[in-house]
Coordinates of C-alpha atoms and ligand atoms in Angstrom, one line a residue:
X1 CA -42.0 40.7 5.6
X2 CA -41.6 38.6 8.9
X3 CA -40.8 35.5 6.5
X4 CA -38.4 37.4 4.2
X5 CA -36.9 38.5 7.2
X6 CA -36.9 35.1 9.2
X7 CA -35.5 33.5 5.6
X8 CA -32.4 35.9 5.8
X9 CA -31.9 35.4 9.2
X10 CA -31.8 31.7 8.6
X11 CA -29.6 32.0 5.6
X12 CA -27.4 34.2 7.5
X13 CA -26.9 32.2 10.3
X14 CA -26.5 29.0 7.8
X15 CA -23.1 30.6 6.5
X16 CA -21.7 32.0 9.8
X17 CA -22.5 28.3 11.0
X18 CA -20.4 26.8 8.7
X19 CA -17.7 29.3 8.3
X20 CA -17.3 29.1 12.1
X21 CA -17.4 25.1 11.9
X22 CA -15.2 25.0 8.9
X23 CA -12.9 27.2 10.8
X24 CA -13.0 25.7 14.2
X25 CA -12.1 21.9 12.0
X26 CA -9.2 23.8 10.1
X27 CA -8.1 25.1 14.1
X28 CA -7.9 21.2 14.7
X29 CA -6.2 19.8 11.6
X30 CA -3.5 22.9 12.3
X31 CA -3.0 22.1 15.7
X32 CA -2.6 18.3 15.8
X33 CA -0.5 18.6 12.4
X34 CA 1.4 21.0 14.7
X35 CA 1.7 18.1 17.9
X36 CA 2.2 15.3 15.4
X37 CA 4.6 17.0 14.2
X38 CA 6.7 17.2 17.6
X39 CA 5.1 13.9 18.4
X40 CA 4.9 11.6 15.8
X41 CA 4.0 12.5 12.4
X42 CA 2.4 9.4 11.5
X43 CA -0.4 9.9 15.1
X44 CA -2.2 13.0 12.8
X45 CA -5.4 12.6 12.6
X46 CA -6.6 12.3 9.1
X47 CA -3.5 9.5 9.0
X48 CA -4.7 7.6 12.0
X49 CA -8.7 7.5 11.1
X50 CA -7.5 6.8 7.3
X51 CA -5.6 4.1 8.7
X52 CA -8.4 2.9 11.0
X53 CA -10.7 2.7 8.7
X54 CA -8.3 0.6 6.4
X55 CA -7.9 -1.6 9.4
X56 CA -12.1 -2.2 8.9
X57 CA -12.0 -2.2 5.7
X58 CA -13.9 -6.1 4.3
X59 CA -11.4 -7.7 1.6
X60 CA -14.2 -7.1 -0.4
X61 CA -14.4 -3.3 -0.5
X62 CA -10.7 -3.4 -0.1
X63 CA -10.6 -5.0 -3.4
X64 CA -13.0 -2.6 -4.8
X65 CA -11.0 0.3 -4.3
X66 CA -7.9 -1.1 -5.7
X67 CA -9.9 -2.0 -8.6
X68 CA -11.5 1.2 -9.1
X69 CA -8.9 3.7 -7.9
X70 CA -5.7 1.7 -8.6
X71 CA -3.0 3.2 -6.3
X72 CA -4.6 6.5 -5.9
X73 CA -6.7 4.3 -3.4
X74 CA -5.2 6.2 -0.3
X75 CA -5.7 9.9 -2.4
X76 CA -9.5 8.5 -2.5
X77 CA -9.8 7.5 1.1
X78 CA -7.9 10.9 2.2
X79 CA -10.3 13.8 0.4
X80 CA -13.3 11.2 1.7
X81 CA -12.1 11.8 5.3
X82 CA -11.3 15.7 4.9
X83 CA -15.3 15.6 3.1
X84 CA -17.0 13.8 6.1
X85 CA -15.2 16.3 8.9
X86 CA -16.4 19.4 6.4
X87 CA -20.0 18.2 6.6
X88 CA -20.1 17.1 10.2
X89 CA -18.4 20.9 11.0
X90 CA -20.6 22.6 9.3
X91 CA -23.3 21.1 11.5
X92 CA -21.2 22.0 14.4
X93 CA -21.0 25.0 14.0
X94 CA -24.9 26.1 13.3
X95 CA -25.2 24.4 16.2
X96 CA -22.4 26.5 18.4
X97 CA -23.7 29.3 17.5
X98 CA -26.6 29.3 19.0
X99 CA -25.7 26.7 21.7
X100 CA -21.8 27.3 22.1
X101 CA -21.7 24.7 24.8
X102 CA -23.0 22.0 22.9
X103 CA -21.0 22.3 19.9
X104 CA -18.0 22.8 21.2
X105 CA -18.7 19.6 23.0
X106 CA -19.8 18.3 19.6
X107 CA -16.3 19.3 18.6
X108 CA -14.9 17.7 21.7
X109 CA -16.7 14.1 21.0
X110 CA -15.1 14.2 17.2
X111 CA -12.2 14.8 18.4
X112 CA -12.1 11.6 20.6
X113 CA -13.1 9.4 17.5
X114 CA -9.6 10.7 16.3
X115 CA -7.9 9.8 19.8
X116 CA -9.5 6.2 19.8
X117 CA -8.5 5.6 16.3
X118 CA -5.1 6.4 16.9
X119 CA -4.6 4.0 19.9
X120 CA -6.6 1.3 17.7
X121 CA -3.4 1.4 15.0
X122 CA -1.2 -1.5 15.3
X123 CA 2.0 0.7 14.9
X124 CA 0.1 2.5 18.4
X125 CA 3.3 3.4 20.7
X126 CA 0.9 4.2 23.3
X127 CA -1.0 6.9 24.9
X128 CA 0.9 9.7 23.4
X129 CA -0.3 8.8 19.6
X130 CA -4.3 10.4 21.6
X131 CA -2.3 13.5 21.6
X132 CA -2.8 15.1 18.3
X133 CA -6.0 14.4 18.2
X134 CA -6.8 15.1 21.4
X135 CA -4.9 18.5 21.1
X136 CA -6.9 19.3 17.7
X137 CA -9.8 18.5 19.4
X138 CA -9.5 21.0 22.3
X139 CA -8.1 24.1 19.7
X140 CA -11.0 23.4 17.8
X141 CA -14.0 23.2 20.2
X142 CA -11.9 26.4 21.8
X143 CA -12.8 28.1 18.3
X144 CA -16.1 27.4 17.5
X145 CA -16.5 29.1 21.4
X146 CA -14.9 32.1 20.9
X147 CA -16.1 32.3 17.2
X148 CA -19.8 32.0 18.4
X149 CA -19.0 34.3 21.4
X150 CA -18.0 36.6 18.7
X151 CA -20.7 36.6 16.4
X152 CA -23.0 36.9 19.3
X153 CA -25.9 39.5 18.6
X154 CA -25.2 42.3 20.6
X155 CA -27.0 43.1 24.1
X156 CA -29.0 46.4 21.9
X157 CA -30.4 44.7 19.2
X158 CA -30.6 46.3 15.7
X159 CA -34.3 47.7 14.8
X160 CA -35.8 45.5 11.7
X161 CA -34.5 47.9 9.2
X162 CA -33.4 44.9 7.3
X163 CA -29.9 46.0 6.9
X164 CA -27.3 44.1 8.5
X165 CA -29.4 43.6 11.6
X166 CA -31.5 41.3 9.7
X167 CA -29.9 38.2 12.0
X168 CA -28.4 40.5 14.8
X169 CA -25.4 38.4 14.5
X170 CA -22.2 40.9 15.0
X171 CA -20.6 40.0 11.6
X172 CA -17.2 42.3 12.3
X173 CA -16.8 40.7 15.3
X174 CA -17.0 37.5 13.8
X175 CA -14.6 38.4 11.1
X176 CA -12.0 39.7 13.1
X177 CA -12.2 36.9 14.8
X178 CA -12.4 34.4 11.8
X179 CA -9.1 36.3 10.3
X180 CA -7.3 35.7 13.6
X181 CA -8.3 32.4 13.5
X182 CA -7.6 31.3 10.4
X183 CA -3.9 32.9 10.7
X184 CA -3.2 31.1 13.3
X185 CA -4.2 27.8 12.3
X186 CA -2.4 27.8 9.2
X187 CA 0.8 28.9 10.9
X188 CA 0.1 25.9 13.2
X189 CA -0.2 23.5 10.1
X190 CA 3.3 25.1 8.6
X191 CA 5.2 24.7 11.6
X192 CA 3.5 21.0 12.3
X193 CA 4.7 20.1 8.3
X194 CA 7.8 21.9 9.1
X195 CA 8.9 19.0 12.0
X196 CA 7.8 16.1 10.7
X197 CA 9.5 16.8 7.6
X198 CA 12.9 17.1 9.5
X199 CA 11.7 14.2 11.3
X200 CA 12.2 12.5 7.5
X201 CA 15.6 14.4 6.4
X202 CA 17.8 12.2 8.9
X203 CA 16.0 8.7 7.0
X204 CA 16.6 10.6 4.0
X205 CA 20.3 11.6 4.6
X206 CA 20.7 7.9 5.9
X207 CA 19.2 6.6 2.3
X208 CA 21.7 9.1 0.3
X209 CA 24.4 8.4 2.3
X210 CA 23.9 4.5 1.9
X211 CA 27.0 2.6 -0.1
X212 CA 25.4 -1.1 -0.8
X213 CA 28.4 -3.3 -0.9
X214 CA 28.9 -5.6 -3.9
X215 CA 27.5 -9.2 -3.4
X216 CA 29.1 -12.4 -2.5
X217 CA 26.9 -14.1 -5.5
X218 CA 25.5 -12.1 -7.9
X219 CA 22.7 -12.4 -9.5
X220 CA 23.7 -14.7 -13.2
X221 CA 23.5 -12.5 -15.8
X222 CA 19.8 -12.0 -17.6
X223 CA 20.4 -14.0 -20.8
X224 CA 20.5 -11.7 -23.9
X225 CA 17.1 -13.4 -25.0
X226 CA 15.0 -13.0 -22.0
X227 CA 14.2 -9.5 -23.9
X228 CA 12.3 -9.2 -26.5
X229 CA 12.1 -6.4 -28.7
X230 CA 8.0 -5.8 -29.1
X231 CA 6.9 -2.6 -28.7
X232 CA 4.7 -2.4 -25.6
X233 CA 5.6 -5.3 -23.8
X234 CA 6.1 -5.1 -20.3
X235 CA 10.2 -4.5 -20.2
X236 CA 12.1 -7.8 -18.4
X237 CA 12.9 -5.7 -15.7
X238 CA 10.5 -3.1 -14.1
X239 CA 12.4 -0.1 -13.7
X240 CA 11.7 1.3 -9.7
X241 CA 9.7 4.3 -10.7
X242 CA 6.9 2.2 -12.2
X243 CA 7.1 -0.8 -9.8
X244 CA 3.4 -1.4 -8.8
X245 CA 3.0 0.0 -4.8
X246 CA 0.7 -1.6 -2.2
X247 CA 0.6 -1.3 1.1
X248 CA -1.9 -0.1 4.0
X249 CA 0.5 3.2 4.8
X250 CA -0.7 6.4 4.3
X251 CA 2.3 8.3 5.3
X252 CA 5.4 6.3 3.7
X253 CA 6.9 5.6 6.9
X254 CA 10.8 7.2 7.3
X255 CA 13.2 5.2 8.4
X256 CA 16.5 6.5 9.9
X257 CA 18.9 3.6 8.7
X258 CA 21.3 4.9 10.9
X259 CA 18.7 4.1 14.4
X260 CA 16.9 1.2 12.6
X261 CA 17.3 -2.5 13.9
X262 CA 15.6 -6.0 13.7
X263 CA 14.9 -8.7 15.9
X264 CA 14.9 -12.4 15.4
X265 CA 13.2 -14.0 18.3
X266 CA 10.6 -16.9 19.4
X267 CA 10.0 -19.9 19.1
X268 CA 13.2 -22.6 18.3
X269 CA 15.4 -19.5 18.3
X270 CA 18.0 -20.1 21.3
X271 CA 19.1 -16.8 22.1
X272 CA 17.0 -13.6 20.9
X273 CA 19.2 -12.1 18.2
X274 CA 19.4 -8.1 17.4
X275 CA 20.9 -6.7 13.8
X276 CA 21.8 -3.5 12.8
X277 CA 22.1 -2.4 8.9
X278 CA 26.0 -2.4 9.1
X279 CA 25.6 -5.7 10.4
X280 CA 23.4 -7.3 8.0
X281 CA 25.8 -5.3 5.6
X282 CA 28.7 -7.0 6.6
X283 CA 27.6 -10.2 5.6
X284 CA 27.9 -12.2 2.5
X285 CA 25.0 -10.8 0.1
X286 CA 23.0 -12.3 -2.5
X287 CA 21.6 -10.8 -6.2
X288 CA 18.7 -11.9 -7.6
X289 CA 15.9 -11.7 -10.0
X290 CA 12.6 -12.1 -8.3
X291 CA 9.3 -11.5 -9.7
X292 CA 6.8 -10.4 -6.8
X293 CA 3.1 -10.3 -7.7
X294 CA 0.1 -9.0 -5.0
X295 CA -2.8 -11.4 -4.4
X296 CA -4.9 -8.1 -5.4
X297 CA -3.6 -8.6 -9.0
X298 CA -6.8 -9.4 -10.9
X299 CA -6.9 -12.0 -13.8
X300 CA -4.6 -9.6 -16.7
X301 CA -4.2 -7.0 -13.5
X302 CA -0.9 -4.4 -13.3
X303 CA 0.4 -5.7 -9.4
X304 CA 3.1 -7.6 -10.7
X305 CA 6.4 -6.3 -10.8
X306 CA 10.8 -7.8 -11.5
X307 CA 13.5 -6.4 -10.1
X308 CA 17.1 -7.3 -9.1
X309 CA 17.5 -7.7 -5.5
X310 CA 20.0 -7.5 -3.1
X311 CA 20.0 -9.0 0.1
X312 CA 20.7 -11.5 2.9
X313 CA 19.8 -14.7 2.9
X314 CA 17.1 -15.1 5.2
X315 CA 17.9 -19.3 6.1
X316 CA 21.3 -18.0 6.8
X317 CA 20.0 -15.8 9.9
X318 CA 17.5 -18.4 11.2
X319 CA 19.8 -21.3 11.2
X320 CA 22.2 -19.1 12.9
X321 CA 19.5 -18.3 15.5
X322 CA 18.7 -22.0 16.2
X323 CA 15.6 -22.4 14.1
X324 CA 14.8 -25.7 11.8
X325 CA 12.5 -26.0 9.5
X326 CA 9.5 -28.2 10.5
X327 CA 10.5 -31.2 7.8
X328 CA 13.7 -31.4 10.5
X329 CA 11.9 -31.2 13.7
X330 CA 11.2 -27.6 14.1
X331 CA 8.7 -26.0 16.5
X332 CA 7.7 -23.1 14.3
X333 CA 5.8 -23.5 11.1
X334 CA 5.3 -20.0 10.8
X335 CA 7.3 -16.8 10.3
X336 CA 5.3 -13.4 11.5
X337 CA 7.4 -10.2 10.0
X338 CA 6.5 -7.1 11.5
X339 CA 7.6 -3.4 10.3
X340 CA 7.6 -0.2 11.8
X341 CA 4.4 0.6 11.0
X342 CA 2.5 -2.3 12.5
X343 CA 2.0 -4.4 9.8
X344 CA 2.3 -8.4 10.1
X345 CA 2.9 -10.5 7.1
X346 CA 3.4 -14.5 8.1
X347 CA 5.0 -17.2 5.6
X348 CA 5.4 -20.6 5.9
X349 CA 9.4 -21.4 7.7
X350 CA 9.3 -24.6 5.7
X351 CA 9.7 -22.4 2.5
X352 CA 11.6 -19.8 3.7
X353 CA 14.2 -22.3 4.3
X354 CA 13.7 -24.7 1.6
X355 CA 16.9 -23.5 -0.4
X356 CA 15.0 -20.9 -2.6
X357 CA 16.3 -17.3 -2.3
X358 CA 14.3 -15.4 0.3
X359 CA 16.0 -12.5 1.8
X360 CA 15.9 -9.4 3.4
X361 CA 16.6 -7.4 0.8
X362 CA 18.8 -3.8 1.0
X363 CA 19.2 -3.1 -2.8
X364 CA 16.2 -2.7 -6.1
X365 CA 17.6 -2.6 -9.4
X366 CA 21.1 -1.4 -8.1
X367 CA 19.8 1.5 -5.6
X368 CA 19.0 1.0 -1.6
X369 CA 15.2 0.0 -1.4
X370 CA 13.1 3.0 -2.4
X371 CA 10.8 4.6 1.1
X372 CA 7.9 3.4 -0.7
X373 CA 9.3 -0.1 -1.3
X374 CA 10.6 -0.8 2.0
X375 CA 14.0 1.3 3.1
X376 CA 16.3 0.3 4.6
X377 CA 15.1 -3.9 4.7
X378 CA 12.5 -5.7 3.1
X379 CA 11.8 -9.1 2.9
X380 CA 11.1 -11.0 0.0
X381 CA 10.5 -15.1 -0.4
X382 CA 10.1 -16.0 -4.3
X383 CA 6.8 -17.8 -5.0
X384 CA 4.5 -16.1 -2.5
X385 CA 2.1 -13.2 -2.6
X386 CA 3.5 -10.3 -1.1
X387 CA 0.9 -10.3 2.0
X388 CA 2.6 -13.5 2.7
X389 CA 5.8 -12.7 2.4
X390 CA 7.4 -8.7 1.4
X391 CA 7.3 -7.1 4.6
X392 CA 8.3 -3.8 3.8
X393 CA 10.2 -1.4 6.8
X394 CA 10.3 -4.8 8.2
X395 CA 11.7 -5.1 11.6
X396 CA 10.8 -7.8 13.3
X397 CA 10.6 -11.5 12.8
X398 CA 9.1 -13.7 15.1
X399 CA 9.3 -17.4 14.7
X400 CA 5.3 -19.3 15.9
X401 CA 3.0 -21.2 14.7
X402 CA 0.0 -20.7 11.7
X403 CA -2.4 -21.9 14.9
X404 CA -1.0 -19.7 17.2
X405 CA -1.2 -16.2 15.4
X406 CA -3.4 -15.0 12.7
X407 CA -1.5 -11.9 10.8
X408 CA -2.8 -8.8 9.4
X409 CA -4.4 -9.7 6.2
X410 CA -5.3 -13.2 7.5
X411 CA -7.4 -11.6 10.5
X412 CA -9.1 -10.1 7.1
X413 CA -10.4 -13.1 5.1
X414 CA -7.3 -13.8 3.4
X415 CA -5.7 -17.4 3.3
X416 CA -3.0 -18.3 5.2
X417 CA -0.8 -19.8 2.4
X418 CA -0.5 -18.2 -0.2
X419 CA 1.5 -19.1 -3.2
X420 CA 1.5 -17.5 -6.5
X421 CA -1.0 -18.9 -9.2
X422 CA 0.4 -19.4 -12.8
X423 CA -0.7 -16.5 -15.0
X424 CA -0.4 -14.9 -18.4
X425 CA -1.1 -11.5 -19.4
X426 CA -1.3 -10.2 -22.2
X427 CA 0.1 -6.6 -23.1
X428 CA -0.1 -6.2 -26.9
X429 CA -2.9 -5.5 -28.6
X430 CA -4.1 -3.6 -26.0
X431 CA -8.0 -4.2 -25.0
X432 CA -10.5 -2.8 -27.6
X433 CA -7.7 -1.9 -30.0
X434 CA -7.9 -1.5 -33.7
X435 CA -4.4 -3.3 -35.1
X436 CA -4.8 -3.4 -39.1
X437 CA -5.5 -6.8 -40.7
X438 CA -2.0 -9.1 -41.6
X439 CA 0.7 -10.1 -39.3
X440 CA 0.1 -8.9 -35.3
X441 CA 2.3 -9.2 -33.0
X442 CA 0.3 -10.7 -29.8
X443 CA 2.6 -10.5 -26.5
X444 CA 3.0 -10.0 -23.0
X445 CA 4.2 -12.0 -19.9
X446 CA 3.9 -14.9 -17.8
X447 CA 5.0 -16.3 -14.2
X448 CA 4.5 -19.0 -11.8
X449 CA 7.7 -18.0 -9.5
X450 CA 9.6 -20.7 -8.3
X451 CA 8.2 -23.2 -10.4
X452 CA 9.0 -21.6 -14.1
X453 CA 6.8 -21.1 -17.1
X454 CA 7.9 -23.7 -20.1
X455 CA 5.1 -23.1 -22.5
X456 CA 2.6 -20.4 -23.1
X457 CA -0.5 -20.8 -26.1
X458 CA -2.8 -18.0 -27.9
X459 CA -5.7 -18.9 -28.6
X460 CA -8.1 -16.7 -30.8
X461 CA -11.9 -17.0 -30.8
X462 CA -12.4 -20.6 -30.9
X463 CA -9.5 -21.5 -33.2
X464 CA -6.9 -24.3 -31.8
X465 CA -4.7 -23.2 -29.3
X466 CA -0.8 -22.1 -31.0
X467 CA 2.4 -21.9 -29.4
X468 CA 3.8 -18.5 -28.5
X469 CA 7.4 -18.3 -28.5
X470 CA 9.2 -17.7 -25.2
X471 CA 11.9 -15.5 -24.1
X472 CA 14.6 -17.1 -23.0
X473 CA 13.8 -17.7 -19.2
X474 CA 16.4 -15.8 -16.4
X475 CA 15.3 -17.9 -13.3
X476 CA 12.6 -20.0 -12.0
X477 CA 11.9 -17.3 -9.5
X478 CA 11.3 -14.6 -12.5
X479 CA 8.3 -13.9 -15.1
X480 CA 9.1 -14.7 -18.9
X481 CA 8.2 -12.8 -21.9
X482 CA 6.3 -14.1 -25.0
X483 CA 5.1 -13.5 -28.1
X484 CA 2.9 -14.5 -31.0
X485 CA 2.5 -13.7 -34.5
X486 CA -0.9 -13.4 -35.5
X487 CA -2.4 -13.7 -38.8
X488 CA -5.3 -11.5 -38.4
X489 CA -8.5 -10.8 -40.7
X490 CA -10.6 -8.1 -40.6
X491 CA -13.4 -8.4 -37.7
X492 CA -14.2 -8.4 -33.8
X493 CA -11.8 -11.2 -32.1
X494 CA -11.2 -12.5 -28.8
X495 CA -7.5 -13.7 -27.6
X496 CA -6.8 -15.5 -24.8
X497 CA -3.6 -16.7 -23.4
X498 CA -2.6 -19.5 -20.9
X499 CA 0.8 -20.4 -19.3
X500 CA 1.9 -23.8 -18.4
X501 CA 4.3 -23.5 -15.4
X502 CA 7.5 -26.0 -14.6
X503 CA 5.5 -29.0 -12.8
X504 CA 3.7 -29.2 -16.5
X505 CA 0.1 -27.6 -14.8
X506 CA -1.7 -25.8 -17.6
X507 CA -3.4 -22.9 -16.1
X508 CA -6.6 -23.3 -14.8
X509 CA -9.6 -21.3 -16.6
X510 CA -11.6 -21.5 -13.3
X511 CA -12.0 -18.3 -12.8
X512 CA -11.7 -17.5 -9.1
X513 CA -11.8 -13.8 -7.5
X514 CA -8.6 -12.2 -5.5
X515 CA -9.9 -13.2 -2.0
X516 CA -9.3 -15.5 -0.8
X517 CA -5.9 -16.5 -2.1
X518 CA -5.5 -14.7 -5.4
X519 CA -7.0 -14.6 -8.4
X520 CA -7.4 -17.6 -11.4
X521 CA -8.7 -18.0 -14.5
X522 CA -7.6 -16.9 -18.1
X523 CA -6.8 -13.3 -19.7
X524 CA -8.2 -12.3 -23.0
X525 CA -8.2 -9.1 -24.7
X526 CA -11.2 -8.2 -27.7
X527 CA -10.3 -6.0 -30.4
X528 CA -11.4 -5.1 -33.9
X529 CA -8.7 -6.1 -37.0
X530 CA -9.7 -3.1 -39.3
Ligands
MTE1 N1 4.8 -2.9 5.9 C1 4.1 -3.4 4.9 N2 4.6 -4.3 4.1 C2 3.9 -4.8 3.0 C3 2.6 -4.4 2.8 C4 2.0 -3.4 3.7 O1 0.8 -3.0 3.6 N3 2.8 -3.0 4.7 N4 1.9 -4.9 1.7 C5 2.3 -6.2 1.2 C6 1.7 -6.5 -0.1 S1 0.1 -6.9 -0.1 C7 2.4 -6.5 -1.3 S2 1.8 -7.1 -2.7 C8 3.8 -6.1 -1.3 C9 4.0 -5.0 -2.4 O2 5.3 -4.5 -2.4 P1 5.7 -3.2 -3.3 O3 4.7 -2.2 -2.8 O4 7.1 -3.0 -3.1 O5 5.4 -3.6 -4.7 O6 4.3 -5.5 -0.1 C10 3.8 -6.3 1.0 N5 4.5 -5.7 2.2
MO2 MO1 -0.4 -7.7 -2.0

């Protein structure tokens, strides 16, 4: 009987452990949603130690959970976090109850892996980003306390009957407790949620309220056969709602246009310079088709978007602040952008002001910049990875050099110049497909921004490679649709494409992985002609 007994008593304890664990975790997560919320919304906790462990995150396993998870990377990461604090809680809390000191000091110690994490950020603002985490910390070690104190076996203990004196734990006490608890913590969460998402309305209200002037040079008009009519091709322009997202934020930071500015400072510039949106607004604006592609983008890979931009031209601003480009004498080869949220992106200042159309861009596809693409000012240089160039919520540019500062992704493995590889991709047939033998129509797109593509060849199995026919080309700075008619016969085959960009380089098939400075080699697509 003793072991039954003892095996009940162990069981019971087991789930009051973790209930009062879970419970004293959810106390946290309420409460510093609740300070983050008055604080800072983006200092919460499961937003700072996401963002922390992005921070640590090798290329490598970086590139991994793009690959595997796409751009429900960040959903991943999150319910991994919220996982790991459920399992170390329920530990906790066995061990609070029976030693209420020592978890609630457990609880305590957690909580400071929170704090640290926060101040580790790059967007930190300073001691006050501890706060939430801090607070969360000292609600939730305050719970598992009174939780345990609760559930303490009272002084007369229960005779052995084997009824609910089994453990001796005071299970009403601990429920009442629990109940009270759990209310309280979810009102905490709801009124936390409740700030920061006023904290958002005034960026929103700023976005709605937004009138993006007409510009100075539009963009030329896309000639009538840059689109082709195949069904399935990637459409000439990507409309904003499926424009490929990537970027290290696990909040989508919310920028009050209305309070946002940017600087212009360092070295060459002769007087630091300060812009606000109606500023940059009232200045001649540029339209244009740019093509922007993410090193990430495997061989064949979806992170490669076109859109219309709008924006000002970036030379403009620098020449007006003093800066040369090196080629004329210039003290800084390299351009850091910084945005509200910490990020650094650095490109090279020779080809930001080499007469191609970078810009800090306003406007996507007619509309002010998206909050997940940027709002209110992005930048954008055609021919460069975005890590090297589309600072997004940018708001801050500091002119220095490539030996003087590392930036975010470059302290991470990546190169330090990075322009865009040539690359086809292939859209239709879709991998593994089953098109019926005859005529199939083989198609997808190519780019090599700022250079151009002026051939691209299909090549199935080990046949000769063939011509495909190109769309009419809109810019240099923009991808270009093709397509192929293929003769097929029943049977397995294997098409590949390449792309031949403006300087006449064919592209390579040396297959090369995304890090360090984008991936190379050749797409091709199986499927079976029935
Ligand atoms: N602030 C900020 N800007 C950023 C990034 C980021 O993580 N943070 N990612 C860059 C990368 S790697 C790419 S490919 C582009 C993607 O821009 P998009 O999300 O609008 O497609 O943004 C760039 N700008
Ligand atoms: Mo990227």
């Amino acid at each position: 009987m003793a072991g039954v007994s003892s095996f009940r008593s162990t069981l019971s304890h087991t789930a009051l452990g973790a209930s009062a664990g879970l419970l004293a975790a959810f106390t946290a997560l309420g409460v510093a949603e609740l300070v983050a919320g008055l604080v800072r919304p983006a200092a919460g906790p499961v937003t700072v130690v996401g963002g922390a462990v992005i921070d640590r995150t090798p290329a490598a396993v970086k590139d991994f959970a793009i690959r595997t998870f796409g751009e429900n990377d960040k959903t991943v990461l999150q319910l991994g976090i919220v996982a790991f604090l459920a399992l170390v809680s329920v530990g906790l809390g066995a061990l609070g109850l029976r030693h209420r000191r020592a978890g609630a000091a457990g609880v305590l110690l957690f909580g400071i892996v929170g704090a640290a994490a926060a101040l580790t950020r790059p967007d930190s603002t300073g001691l006050g980003d501890a706060f939430p985490s801090a607070a969360g910390a000292v609600a939730g070690a305050l719970t598992l306390y009174v939780l345990a104190s609760a559930a303490a076996p009272s002084a007369v203990r229960a005779p052995e009957s084997g009824e609910s004196g089994a453990s001796g734990w005071n299970r009403r006490g601990f429920l009442t407790a629990a109940g009270v608890t759990a209310a309280a913590a979810t009102s905490a969460g709801a009124l936390g949620r409740y700030f920061s998402d006023r904290q958002g309305r005034g960026a929103v209200a700023s976005r709605e309220s937004l009138v993006l002037p007409r510009p100075a040079s539009p963009a030329p008009p896309v000639p009538a056969g840059a689109r082709l009519k195949v069904p399935g091709i990637s459409p000439f322009t990507t409309p904003n709602r499926d424009f490929y997202r990537v970027d290290t934020a696990l909040a989508v930071p919310k920028v009050d246009a209305g309070t946002w500015h940017l600087r212009i400072r360092g070295r060459g510039v002769t007087r630091t310079r300060t812009y606000t949106l109606d500023q940059l607004l009232a200045r001649p604006l540029i339209e244009r088709d740019i093509t922007l592609t993410c090193v990430s983008n495997e061989v064949g890979g979806p992170y490669v978007g076109n859109a219309r931009w709008l924006g000002v031209p970036l030379a403009d601003l620098l020449r007006e602040a003093g800066v040369r480009p090196p080629s004329r004498g210039g003290a800084a080869d390299q351009l850091v952008a910084r945005s509200v949220d910490g990020m650094t992106l650095g490109s090279p200042v020779e080809d930001v002001m080499d007469g191609r159309d970078a810009m800090l861009a306003v406007g996507m596809n007619g509309e002010p910049l998206p909050f997940a693409h940027g709002f209110p000012v992005r930048m954008l240089v055609p021919g460069l990875y975005g890590y090297v160039s589309a600072c997004k919520w940018i708001t801050d540019v500091e002119l220095t050099t490539f030996d003087a500062y590392d930036p975010y992704w470059v302290k991470r493995k990546w190169a330090r110049r990075a322009p865009i590889k040539t690359q086809a991709r292939i859209d239709t047939p879709k991998p593994f497909g089953r098109p019926a033998a005859g005529v199939v129509t083989v198609s997808g797109v190519a780019w090599a921004q700022h250079r151009g593509i002026t051939r691209v060849e299909v090549r199935v199995d080990d046949e000769p490679w063939q011509d495909a026919d190109l769309a009419a080309q809109d810019t240099v700075d923009t991808w270009r649709q093709w397509s192929y008619r293929w003769n097929a016969a029943p049977g397995g085959h294997t098409i590949t494409v390449r792309a031949t960009d403006g300087t006449g380089q064919v592209q390579t098939e040396n297959r090369a992985r995304t890090v360090p400075d984008g991936a190379s080699g050749r797409h091709s697509v199986f499927v079976n002609v029935s």
